[in-house]
Coordinates of C-alpha atoms in Angstrom, one line a residue:
Q1 CA 35.2 -3.0 1.1
A2 CA 36.5 -0.9 4.0
A3 CA 34.1 1.9 3.0
V4 CA 31.2 -0.5 3.0
A5 CA 32.2 -2.0 6.3
G6 CA 32.5 1.4 7.9
A7 CA 29.0 2.4 6.7
V8 CA 27.5 -0.9 8.0
L9 CA 29.2 -1.0 11.4
L10 CA 29.6 2.7 12.3
G11 CA 27.3 4.6 9.9
V12 CA 30.2 6.4 8.2
R13 CA 28.9 7.6 4.8
T14 CA 31.3 8.2 1.9
P15 CA 30.7 8.5 -1.9
L16 CA 32.1 4.9 -2.2
S17 CA 29.7 3.4 0.4
R18 CA 26.7 5.3 -1.1
S19 CA 27.5 3.9 -4.5
A20 CA 27.8 0.4 -3.2
A21 CA 24.6 0.7 -1.2
A22 CA 22.5 1.9 -4.1
P23 CA 21.6 -1.6 -5.5
F24 CA 20.5 -2.8 -2.0
S25 CA 17.7 -0.2 -1.9
G26 CA 16.0 -1.6 -5.0
L27 CA 15.8 -5.0 -3.4
G28 CA 14.4 -3.8 -0.1
L29 CA 17.8 -4.3 1.6
S30 CA 18.6 -0.7 2.4
H31 CA 18.1 -1.5 6.1
L32 CA 21.4 -3.3 6.0
F33 CA 23.2 0.0 5.6
A34 CA 21.0 1.9 8.1
L35 CA 22.2 1.3 11.7
S36 CA 19.3 -0.5 13.3
G37 CA 18.2 -3.3 15.5
L38 CA 19.8 -5.8 13.1
H39 CA 23.2 -4.4 13.7
V40 CA 22.8 -4.3 17.5
G41 CA 21.5 -7.9 17.3
L42 CA 24.6 -9.0 15.4
L43 CA 26.8 -7.3 17.8
M44 CA 25.1 -8.9 20.8
G45 CA 25.3 -12.3 19.1
I46 CA 29.1 -11.9 19.0
V47 CA 29.4 -10.4 22.5
L48 CA 27.2 -13.1 24.2
L49 CA 29.2 -16.0 22.7
L50 CA 31.6 -15.8 25.7
P51 CA 29.1 -16.0 28.5
T52 CA 27.2 -18.7 26.6
V53 CA 30.3 -20.9 26.1
F54 CA 31.3 -20.5 29.8
H55 CA 27.7 -20.9 31.1
M56 CA 27.7 -17.5 32.8
G57 CA 24.6 -16.3 34.6
P58 CA 22.2 -13.5 33.7
G59 CA 24.0 -10.9 35.7
A60 CA 27.2 -11.5 33.8
R61 CA 25.4 -11.3 30.5
L62 CA 23.7 -8.0 31.5
W63 CA 26.8 -6.2 32.9
L64 CA 29.0 -7.4 30.0
S65 CA 26.5 -6.2 27.4
V66 CA 25.3 -2.8 28.7
P67 CA 28.7 -1.1 28.7
L68 CA 29.5 -2.4 25.2
L69 CA 26.1 -1.2 24.0
G70 CA 26.9 2.3 25.5
V71 CA 30.3 2.4 23.8
Y72 CA 28.7 1.3 20.5
G73 CA 26.0 4.0 20.8
L74 CA 28.6 6.7 21.4
V75 CA 30.9 5.5 18.5
T76 CA 28.0 5.5 16.0
G77 CA 26.7 8.9 17.1
A78 CA 23.7 7.4 19.1
P79 CA 21.2 7.3 16.2
A80 CA 17.6 6.8 17.4
S81 CA 17.5 3.3 15.9
V82 CA 20.5 2.1 17.8
V83 CA 19.2 3.7 21.1
R84 CA 15.9 1.9 20.6
A85 CA 17.5 -1.5 19.9
A86 CA 20.1 -1.1 22.7
G87 CA 17.3 -0.2 25.1
L88 CA 15.3 -3.3 24.1
V89 CA 18.4 -5.5 24.7
A90 CA 19.1 -4.0 28.1
L91 CA 15.4 -4.5 29.2
G92 CA 15.4 -8.0 27.8
L93 CA 18.6 -9.0 29.7
S94 CA 17.6 -7.3 32.9
G95 CA 14.5 -9.5 33.3
P96 CA 16.2 -12.8 34.0
W97 CA 18.7 -11.0 36.3
L98 CA 15.8 -9.6 38.3
G99 CA 14.2 -13.1 38.4
R100 CA 11.4 -12.2 35.9
R101 CA 10.7 -14.0 32.6
A102 CA 11.2 -11.6 29.7
Q103 CA 8.1 -11.0 27.6
P104 CA 9.3 -9.4 24.3
E105 CA 5.9 -8.0 23.3
R106 CA 5.6 -6.1 26.6
L107 CA 9.2 -5.0 26.4
V108 CA 8.6 -3.4 23.0
G109 CA 5.5 -1.7 24.3
L110 CA 7.3 -0.4 27.4
L111 CA 10.2 0.9 25.3
F112 CA 7.8 2.6 22.9
L113 CA 5.9 4.3 25.8
L114 CA 9.2 5.5 27.3
A115 CA 10.5 6.8 24.0
V116 CA 7.3 8.6 23.2
F117 CA 7.2 10.1 26.7
A118 CA 10.8 11.4 26.3
R119 CA 10.3 12.6 22.7
P120 CA 6.6 12.8 21.5
A121 CA 7.8 13.8 18.0
Q122 CA 8.8 10.1 17.5
L123 CA 5.1 9.4 16.8
L124 CA 5.6 11.2 13.5
D125 CA 9.2 9.9 12.8
T126 CA 9.3 7.4 9.8
G127 CA 12.3 5.5 11.2
A128 CA 10.7 5.1 14.6
M129 CA 7.4 3.9 13.1
L130 CA 9.2 1.4 10.9
S131 CA 11.3 0.1 13.8
Y132 CA 8.5 -0.4 16.3
L133 CA 6.0 -1.8 13.7
A134 CA 8.5 -4.3 12.3
A135 CA 9.5 -5.5 15.8
G136 CA 5.9 -5.7 17.0
G137 CA 4.9 -7.6 13.8
I138 CA 7.7 -10.1 14.1
L139 CA 7.0 -10.8 17.8
L140 CA 3.2 -11.2 17.2
T141 CA 3.6 -13.6 14.4
A142 CA 6.8 -15.6 15.2
G143 CA 5.0 -18.0 17.6
R144 CA 2.2 -18.6 15.1
V145 CA 4.7 -19.4 12.3
Q146 CA 6.7 -21.7 14.5
R147 CA 3.6 -23.6 15.6
A148 CA 2.5 -24.0 12.0
A149 CA 5.9 -25.3 11.0
T150 CA 6.4 -27.8 13.8
S151 CA 5.5 -30.8 11.7
L152 CA 7.9 -29.9 8.8
P153 CA 11.4 -31.3 8.3
A154 CA 14.1 -29.0 9.8
P155 CA 15.3 -27.3 6.6
L156 CA 11.7 -26.5 5.5
R157 CA 10.8 -25.4 9.1
W158 CA 13.8 -22.9 9.1
A159 CA 12.9 -21.6 5.7
M160 CA 9.2 -21.2 6.7
V161 CA 10.1 -19.3 9.9
G162 CA 12.5 -17.1 7.9
V163 CA 9.9 -16.3 5.3
G164 CA 7.3 -15.7 8.0
V165 CA 9.5 -13.2 9.9
S166 CA 10.3 -11.2 6.7
A167 CA 6.7 -11.2 5.6
A168 CA 5.5 -10.1 9.0
A169 CA 8.0 -7.2 9.0
Q170 CA 7.0 -6.1 5.5
W171 CA 3.2 -6.4 6.2
F172 CA 3.3 -4.5 9.5
T173 CA 5.3 -1.6 8.0
L174 CA 3.4 -1.6 4.6
P175 CA 1.4 1.6 5.1
V176 CA 4.4 3.5 6.4
V177 CA 6.6 2.3 3.5
A178 CA 3.8 3.2 1.0
A179 CA 3.6 6.7 2.5
A180 CA 7.3 7.4 2.9
F181 CA 8.8 5.6 -0.1
G182 CA 6.0 4.8 -2.5
F183 CA 7.2 1.4 -3.7
L184 CA 7.9 -2.2 -2.6
N185 CA 9.6 -4.9 -4.5
P186 CA 8.1 -8.4 -4.1
W187 CA 11.5 -9.9 -4.5
S188 CA 12.7 -8.2 -1.3
L189 CA 11.1 -11.1 0.7
P190 CA 13.4 -13.9 -0.8
A191 CA 16.2 -11.4 -1.1
N192 CA 16.1 -10.8 2.7
L193 CA 15.8 -14.5 3.3
V194 CA 19.1 -15.2 1.4
T195 CA 21.0 -12.0 2.0
V196 CA 20.6 -11.4 5.8
P197 CA 22.2 -14.6 6.9
V198 CA 25.1 -14.0 4.5
F199 CA 25.3 -10.4 5.7
G200 CA 25.4 -11.5 9.3
L201 CA 28.2 -14.0 8.6
V202 CA 30.3 -11.3 6.8
V203 CA 29.7 -8.7 9.5
G204 CA 30.8 -11.3 12.1
I205 CA 34.0 -12.0 10.2
T206 CA 34.6 -8.3 9.8
V207 CA 34.2 -7.7 13.6
V208 CA 36.6 -10.5 14.4
A209 CA 39.1 -9.1 11.8
V210 CA 39.0 -5.7 13.6
I211 CA 39.5 -7.3 17.0
V212 CA 42.5 -9.4 15.9
A213 CA 44.0 -6.7 13.6
G214 CA 47.0 -6.3 15.9
I215 CA 48.1 -9.9 15.4
P216 CA 49.8 -9.8 12.0
W217 CA 49.5 -13.5 10.9
L218 CA 45.9 -13.8 12.2
G219 CA 44.6 -10.3 11.4
T220 CA 45.7 -10.5 7.8
G221 CA 44.1 -13.9 7.2
V222 CA 40.8 -13.0 8.8
G223 CA 40.8 -9.6 7.1
A224 CA 41.2 -11.4 3.7
W225 CA 38.2 -13.5 4.4
A226 CA 36.2 -10.4 5.4
V227 CA 37.2 -8.7 2.1
L228 CA 36.2 -11.8 0.1
G229 CA 32.8 -11.9 1.9
W230 CA 32.0 -8.3 1.1
Q231 CA 33.1 -8.8 -2.6
I232 CA 30.7 -11.8 -2.9
L233 CA 27.9 -10.0 -1.2
L234 CA 28.2 -6.8 -3.4
A235 CA 28.7 -8.8 -6.6
G236 CA 25.6 -10.9 -6.0
V237 CA 23.2 -8.0 -5.0
D238 CA 24.0 -5.7 -8.0
P239 CA 22.7 -8.0 -10.8
A240 CA 19.8 -9.2 -8.6
S241 CA 18.7 -5.6 -8.0
R242 CA 18.7 -4.9 -11.8
A243 CA 16.8 -8.0 -12.6
A244 CA 14.2 -7.3 -9.9
A245 CA 13.7 -3.6 -10.7
P246 CA 10.8 -4.2 -13.3
F247 CA 8.7 -6.0 -10.6
A248 CA 8.5 -3.1 -8.1
V249 CA 4.9 -2.4 -7.0
T250 CA 4.1 1.3 -6.5
F251 CA 1.7 2.8 -4.0
M252 CA -0.5 5.8 -3.6
P253 CA 0.0 7.6 -0.3
P254 CA -2.5 5.7 2.0
G255 CA -5.4 7.7 3.3
P256 CA -7.6 7.0 6.4
V257 CA -9.6 4.3 4.6
S258 CA -6.4 2.4 3.6
W259 CA -5.0 2.6 7.1
L260 CA -8.3 1.4 8.6
L261 CA -8.6 -1.5 6.1
W262 CA -5.0 -2.5 6.9
A263 CA -5.6 -2.4 10.6
V264 CA -8.9 -4.4 10.4
A265 CA -7.3 -7.0 8.2
T266 CA -4.2 -7.3 10.5
V267 CA -6.3 -7.7 13.7
A268 CA -8.6 -10.2 12.0
A269 CA -5.7 -12.2 10.7
L270 CA -4.0 -12.3 14.1
G271 CA -7.3 -13.5 15.7
L272 CA -7.9 -16.2 13.1
T273 CA -4.4 -17.6 13.4
G274 CA -4.2 -17.4 17.2
R275 CA -3.5 -20.4 19.5
N276 CA -6.4 -22.9 19.5
D277 CA -7.1 -26.5 20.1
R278 CA -9.4 -27.1 17.2
A279 CA -8.8 -29.6 14.3
H280 CA -6.0 -29.2 11.8
T281 CA -8.5 -28.5 9.0
S282 CA -10.1 -25.7 11.0
R283 CA -6.6 -24.1 11.5
M284 CA -5.9 -24.4 7.8
T285 CA -9.3 -22.9 6.9
R286 CA -8.7 -20.0 9.2
S287 CA -5.2 -19.4 8.0
A288 CA -6.5 -19.4 4.4
L289 CA -9.2 -16.8 5.3
A290 CA -6.6 -14.7 7.1
G291 CA -4.4 -14.8 4.0
L292 CA -7.3 -13.7 1.8
L293 CA -8.0 -10.8 4.1
L294 CA -4.4 -9.6 4.0
L295 CA -4.2 -10.1 0.2
A296 CA -7.3 -8.0 -0.3
A297 CA -5.9 -5.2 1.9
G298 CA -2.6 -5.3 0.2
M299 CA -4.2 -5.1 -3.3
H300 CA -6.2 -2.1 -2.1
L301 CA -3.0 -0.3 -1.0
A302 CA -1.0 -1.2 -4.1
G303 CA -1.4 -0.7 -7.8
S304 CA -2.3 2.7 -9.0
G305 CA 0.9 4.5 -7.9
R306 CA 2.2 5.1 -11.5
R307 CA 2.0 8.8 -12.2
L308 CA 4.2 9.1 -15.3
E309 CA 1.8 6.9 -17.4
P310 CA -1.1 9.3 -17.9
R311 CA -4.2 8.3 -19.9
D312 CA -6.2 11.4 -20.7
G313 CA -3.8 14.3 -20.7
P314 CA -0.3 15.3 -19.7
V315 CA 1.0 15.0 -16.1
T316 CA 3.8 16.9 -14.6
W317 CA 5.6 16.9 -11.2
Q318 CA 7.2 20.2 -10.1
V319 CA 9.8 18.3 -7.9
D320 CA 10.9 19.6 -4.6
V321 CA 14.7 19.7 -5.1
G322 CA 15.4 22.3 -2.5
Q323 CA 17.0 25.5 -3.7
G324 CA 16.9 24.6 -7.4
D325 CA 14.5 23.7 -10.2
C326 CA 13.4 20.4 -11.7
A327 CA 10.2 19.2 -13.3
L328 CA 9.1 16.0 -15.0
L329 CA 6.5 16.0 -17.8
A330 CA 4.8 13.0 -19.3
F331 CA 2.4 12.6 -22.2
P332 CA -0.1 9.7 -22.6
D333 CA 2.0 8.4 -25.5
R334 CA 4.8 7.9 -23.0
W335 CA 6.9 10.8 -24.3
R336 CA 8.7 12.1 -21.2
C337 CA 11.1 14.9 -20.5
A338 CA 12.8 16.7 -17.6
I339 CA 13.0 20.5 -17.4
D340 CA 16.2 21.2 -15.4
T341 CA 17.8 18.7 -13.0
G342 CA 18.1 20.4 -9.6
G343 CA 21.4 21.3 -7.8
V344 CA 23.9 19.6 -5.6
T345 CA 24.4 19.1 -1.8
G346 CA 27.4 18.5 0.3
Y347 CA 30.8 20.1 0.5
R348 CA 34.0 19.6 -1.7
T349 CA 34.6 16.0 -2.4
D350 CA 31.4 14.8 -0.8
T351 CA 28.9 16.6 -3.0
R352 CA 25.8 14.8 -4.3
S353 CA 23.2 15.8 -6.8
V354 CA 19.7 16.2 -5.5
W355 CA 18.6 14.3 -8.7
S356 CA 20.5 11.2 -7.6
R357 CA 19.2 11.4 -4.1
T358 CA 15.5 11.8 -4.9
V359 CA 14.4 12.0 -8.5
A360 CA 16.4 9.0 -9.7
D361 CA 14.8 6.7 -7.2
Y362 CA 11.3 7.9 -8.2
L363 CA 12.0 7.2 -11.9
R364 CA 13.3 3.8 -11.0
R365 CA 10.1 2.8 -9.2
E366 CA 8.1 4.3 -12.0
H367 CA 10.0 2.0 -14.4
V368 CA 11.3 4.9 -16.4
G369 CA 14.6 4.2 -17.9
R370 CA 14.5 6.8 -20.7
L371 CA 13.7 10.4 -21.1
D372 CA 13.0 11.6 -24.6
A373 CA 14.4 15.0 -23.8
V374 CA 16.1 16.9 -21.1
L375 CA 15.9 20.7 -21.1
L376 CA 18.5 22.7 -19.3
T377 CA 17.1 26.2 -19.2
H378 CA 20.5 27.9 -18.5
G379 CA 23.9 27.2 -17.1
H380 CA 23.6 27.8 -13.4
L381 CA 24.4 24.8 -11.1
D382 CA 21.0 24.9 -9.2
H383 CA 19.4 23.9 -12.6
T384 CA 22.1 21.7 -14.1
G385 CA 23.7 20.0 -11.0
G386 CA 21.9 16.7 -11.5
A387 CA 22.7 16.5 -15.3
P388 CA 25.9 14.3 -14.9
D389 CA 24.2 11.8 -12.7
L390 CA 21.1 11.8 -14.9
A391 CA 23.3 11.0 -17.9
T392 CA 24.6 7.9 -16.3
Q393 CA 21.3 6.6 -14.8
V394 CA 18.8 7.3 -17.6
K395 CA 18.9 7.1 -21.4
V396 CA 18.4 10.5 -22.9
G397 CA 16.9 11.1 -26.4
E398 CA 18.3 14.6 -26.8
W399 CA 19.7 17.4 -24.6
L400 CA 18.2 20.9 -25.2
C401 CA 20.2 23.6 -23.7
G402 CA 19.6 27.3 -23.1
G403 CA 22.0 30.1 -22.2
H404 CA 25.5 28.7 -21.6
A405 CA 24.3 25.3 -20.3
R406 CA 26.0 22.3 -21.8
A407 CA 25.1 18.6 -21.9
P408 CA 27.4 16.5 -19.6
G409 CA 30.3 14.7 -21.2
A410 CA 30.1 14.0 -24.9
A411 CA 26.2 13.7 -25.0
P412 CA 24.6 15.1 -28.1
M413 CA 23.0 18.5 -27.5
R414 CA 21.4 21.3 -29.5
R415 CA 19.9 24.7 -28.8
P416 CA 16.2 24.9 -29.6
R417 CA 14.6 27.8 -31.4
A418 CA 11.7 30.0 -30.3
G419 CA 8.4 28.6 -31.6
E420 CA 9.8 25.1 -32.1
V421 CA 7.3 22.3 -31.1
L422 CA 9.2 19.7 -29.0
H423 CA 6.3 17.2 -28.9
R424 CA 2.8 16.9 -30.0
W425 CA 0.0 14.5 -28.9
G426 CA -3.6 15.1 -30.0
D427 CA -4.6 18.6 -29.0
W428 CA -1.6 19.0 -26.8
R429 CA 1.9 20.2 -27.6
L430 CA 5.0 21.4 -25.8
R431 CA 6.5 24.5 -27.5
V432 CA 9.5 26.7 -26.9
L433 CA 8.2 30.2 -26.1
Q434 CA 11.6 31.9 -25.8
A435 CA 15.2 30.9 -26.5
P436 CA 17.5 33.9 -26.4
D437 CA 20.7 33.7 -28.4
P438 CA 23.7 33.1 -26.0
G439 CA 25.5 35.8 -28.0
L440 CA 23.0 38.5 -26.8
D441 CA 24.2 41.1 -24.2
L442 CA 22.2 39.5 -21.4
E443 CA 22.9 38.0 -18.0
E444 CA 22.8 34.2 -17.8
N445 CA 19.5 34.3 -16.0
D446 CA 17.9 36.2 -18.9
L447 CA 19.2 33.7 -21.4
S448 CA 17.0 31.0 -19.9
L449 CA 14.7 28.9 -22.1
M450 CA 11.0 29.4 -21.6
V451 CA 8.7 26.5 -22.6
G452 CA 4.9 26.2 -22.6
L453 CA 2.4 23.3 -22.5
E454 CA -0.4 24.2 -24.9
Y455 CA -3.9 22.8 -25.4
R456 CA -5.8 23.6 -28.6
G457 CA -3.5 26.6 -29.1
G458 CA -3.9 28.0 -25.6
C459 CA -1.2 27.8 -23.0
V460 CA -1.9 25.9 -19.8
M461 CA 1.5 26.0 -18.1
V462 CA 4.7 28.0 -18.6
W463 CA 8.1 27.0 -17.3
G464 CA 11.1 29.3 -17.3
G465 CA 14.5 29.2 -15.7
D466 CA 15.6 32.3 -13.9
Q467 CA 14.3 35.0 -16.2
E468 CA 14.5 38.5 -14.8
I469 CA 13.1 41.8 -15.9
A470 CA 15.1 42.0 -19.2
A471 CA 14.0 38.6 -20.4
E472 CA 10.4 39.3 -19.4
H473 CA 10.5 42.6 -21.4
L474 CA 11.9 40.6 -24.4
F475 CA 9.0 38.1 -24.1
R476 CA 6.4 40.9 -24.1
Q477 CA 7.9 42.5 -27.2
R478 CA 7.9 39.2 -29.1
N479 CA 4.5 37.9 -27.8
P480 CA 2.2 40.9 -27.6
S481 CA -0.9 38.8 -28.1
F482 CA -0.1 36.0 -25.7
G483 CA -3.3 34.6 -24.4
G484 CA -2.4 33.8 -20.8
A485 CA -1.8 30.5 -18.9
Q486 CA -3.4 28.4 -16.1
V487 CA -0.1 27.9 -14.2
W488 CA 3.3 29.7 -14.2
K489 CA 6.4 28.3 -12.6
A490 CA 7.8 31.5 -11.2
G491 CA 11.1 32.8 -12.5
H492 CA 14.2 32.9 -10.3
H493 CA 12.6 31.0 -7.4
G494 CA 10.1 33.7 -6.6
S495 CA 12.8 36.5 -6.5
N496 CA 11.7 40.1 -6.6
T497 CA 14.0 40.4 -9.7
S498 CA 11.3 38.6 -11.8
G499 CA 7.6 38.6 -12.1
S500 CA 7.2 42.2 -13.1
R501 CA 3.7 43.7 -13.2
P502 CA 3.6 44.1 -17.1
F503 CA 4.8 40.6 -17.6
L504 CA 2.2 39.2 -15.2
E505 CA -0.5 41.1 -17.0
V506 CA 0.5 39.4 -20.3
L507 CA 1.0 36.0 -18.7
D508 CA -2.2 36.2 -16.6
P509 CA -1.6 33.0 -14.5
R510 CA -4.2 31.6 -12.2
L511 CA -1.7 29.7 -10.1
V512 CA 2.0 30.4 -9.4
L513 CA 4.4 27.6 -8.5
I514 CA 7.6 28.6 -6.7
S515 CA 10.5 26.1 -6.5
C516 CA 12.8 27.1 -3.6
G517 CA 14.6 25.6 -0.6
T518 CA 13.7 25.9 3.1
G519 CA 15.7 28.7 4.7
N520 CA 17.9 29.2 1.7
R521 CA 20.6 31.8 1.9
Y522 CA 19.2 33.8 -0.9
H523 CA 16.0 34.5 1.0
H524 CA 13.8 33.3 -1.9
P525 CA 11.0 33.9 -2.4
S526 CA 11.2 37.7 -2.0
H527 CA 8.7 38.8 -4.6
G528 CA 5.7 39.3 -2.3
P529 CA 2.1 38.9 -3.6
Y530 CA 1.7 38.3 -7.3
I531 CA -1.0 40.7 -8.5
V532 CA -2.8 40.5 -11.8
R533 CA -5.6 42.9 -12.7
G534 CA -5.8 44.2 -9.2
D535 CA -6.1 40.8 -7.5
T536 CA -3.6 38.4 -5.9
V537 CA -2.8 35.1 -7.6
P538 CA -2.7 31.9 -5.5
L539 CA 0.8 30.5 -5.1
V540 CA 2.3 27.2 -4.0
R541 CA 5.8 26.8 -2.7
T542 CA 7.8 23.5 -2.8
D543 CA 9.6 24.5 0.4
A544 CA 6.3 24.5 2.2
V545 CA 4.3 21.7 0.5
G546 CA 6.9 19.5 -1.2
S547 CA 6.5 18.3 -4.8
V548 CA 3.4 19.5 -6.6
L549 CA 1.5 17.2 -9.0
L550 CA -0.4 18.6 -11.9
Q551 CA -2.8 16.4 -14.0
W552 CA -4.7 17.6 -17.0
S553 CA -7.9 15.8 -18.2
G554 CA -8.8 15.2 -21.8
N555 CA -10.7 18.5 -22.0
G556 CA -7.9 20.6 -20.6
D557 CA -9.1 20.9 -17.0
L558 CA -6.3 20.8 -14.4
Q559 CA -6.3 19.0 -11.1
W560 CA -3.3 19.8 -8.9
S561 CA -2.3 18.4 -5.5
T562 CA 0.6 18.4 -3.1
L563 CA 2.2 15.6 -1.1
Y564 CA 0.1 16.6 2.0
G565 CA -3.3 16.5 0.2
D566 CA -3.9 20.1 -0.6
G567 CA -4.9 21.0 -4.1
G568 CA -7.6 22.3 -6.4
I569 CA -9.1 22.3 -9.9
L570 CA -8.6 24.9 -12.6
P571 CA -11.0 24.7 -15.6
T572 CA -9.8 24.9 -19.2
P573 CA -8.7 28.5 -20.0

């Protein structure tokens, strides 16, 4: 509970707090663990109790709050979200002190202009966009919701306002959420409605417990209540997150048309639900029309984000895992596998696998809870670092290990043989191209598995681990009549120790993928141009374009694309 409280109040991240925070993200509650305006608001709610009780004036409120906001910003490391929220509070409290009525919408606009003038890059910052859009959406809709709920009994009025505020925040941030995270859980709306008040109460008790910690009899009692509150909160969110996981709605990254439709629907809805003196039925009609506009825009944004459920041909992601390797491959019959699992980040006891940080969340929103196979090409950590976390998060049909790689724990594993077909669907099959015996006098890199995706007997993509010259020579000896491939995932992260000219002539790729990390200490890729038959081969690097998606049609044509919209089409070989 102390680790969670430290993460919530001060932004201190530990393995314990990360583990506790994981269920919150699936319910759309991850903002509780990201220092933001909510935390500054809770702090101010506690700080302003004193001047409220003693009926102090606006000057006392301002000069009591500003120093405490400054101290809180310094203690938390002054993250941008805290600076934004603290600036908004300071501007809001300075208005009454200067004899001017605070207008929240104008304050948010002024703060946004000041922030962008100071740091123009904030226009492209996801956190800043989410913060300002959520705040603006809440301020623009709060009055409308309150007026609509005036005739309701108090409990229903409070509930309607709470739902309206949460819905406004989610709608105004929807395109950014779609672009940055790719999914939204409909259950996050009621989850926020229930959890945020409880969260605020628990945080308040925790702050009081910290303040009175020096008084033994009082600090112990309040501290016990704080611990109990965190236990209840954590125990309730975990099963709710698991139950809500299947309902997540996935999104395609929104393009210009989606952004325009969202903007038009939003402006039209605000116009239709604005203040007016017309009859009640007219307001109801306009509200219903506004709801239909928003629903249509939301349905346009949502829906077809599922990538790992292909219909015509296989789909694969070459995942950007930094300096490492990881690919996900899915067939239309829902057979799925991972080829390597990426490495780890951090130092000593605070290491984390890249798999857990990125790929696991993607599989969760794709509703993938099982992989039929996991291939570990060889035993190096940048290819196997995510395997222990994968084993605890996803059911695995079998582990297929090359080199000296081993399945984590007591999981069943075997070493595949060259020529073995791992899966077959229609005219497609996944086949092991090379599986050197670990007893051979070869370096670990050269013991890597090599697998190929084949269509009607011809190879369309080849994955290897870190094969170098010796393994490439072995492949040429054993596959003298290999017919070439559309795509090759380059060996050893594009190092100059792989991709020899004779090997490239046999492989004859038309596109080379390189999986490597930005500014890595190995200086990968170092190969230089890949030349086949006197011409260079186009290449794509994950450090430059992020994850790469490859989708094959029913006739073997390949369409590939990057997260930033680049891509192309390769016809059937």
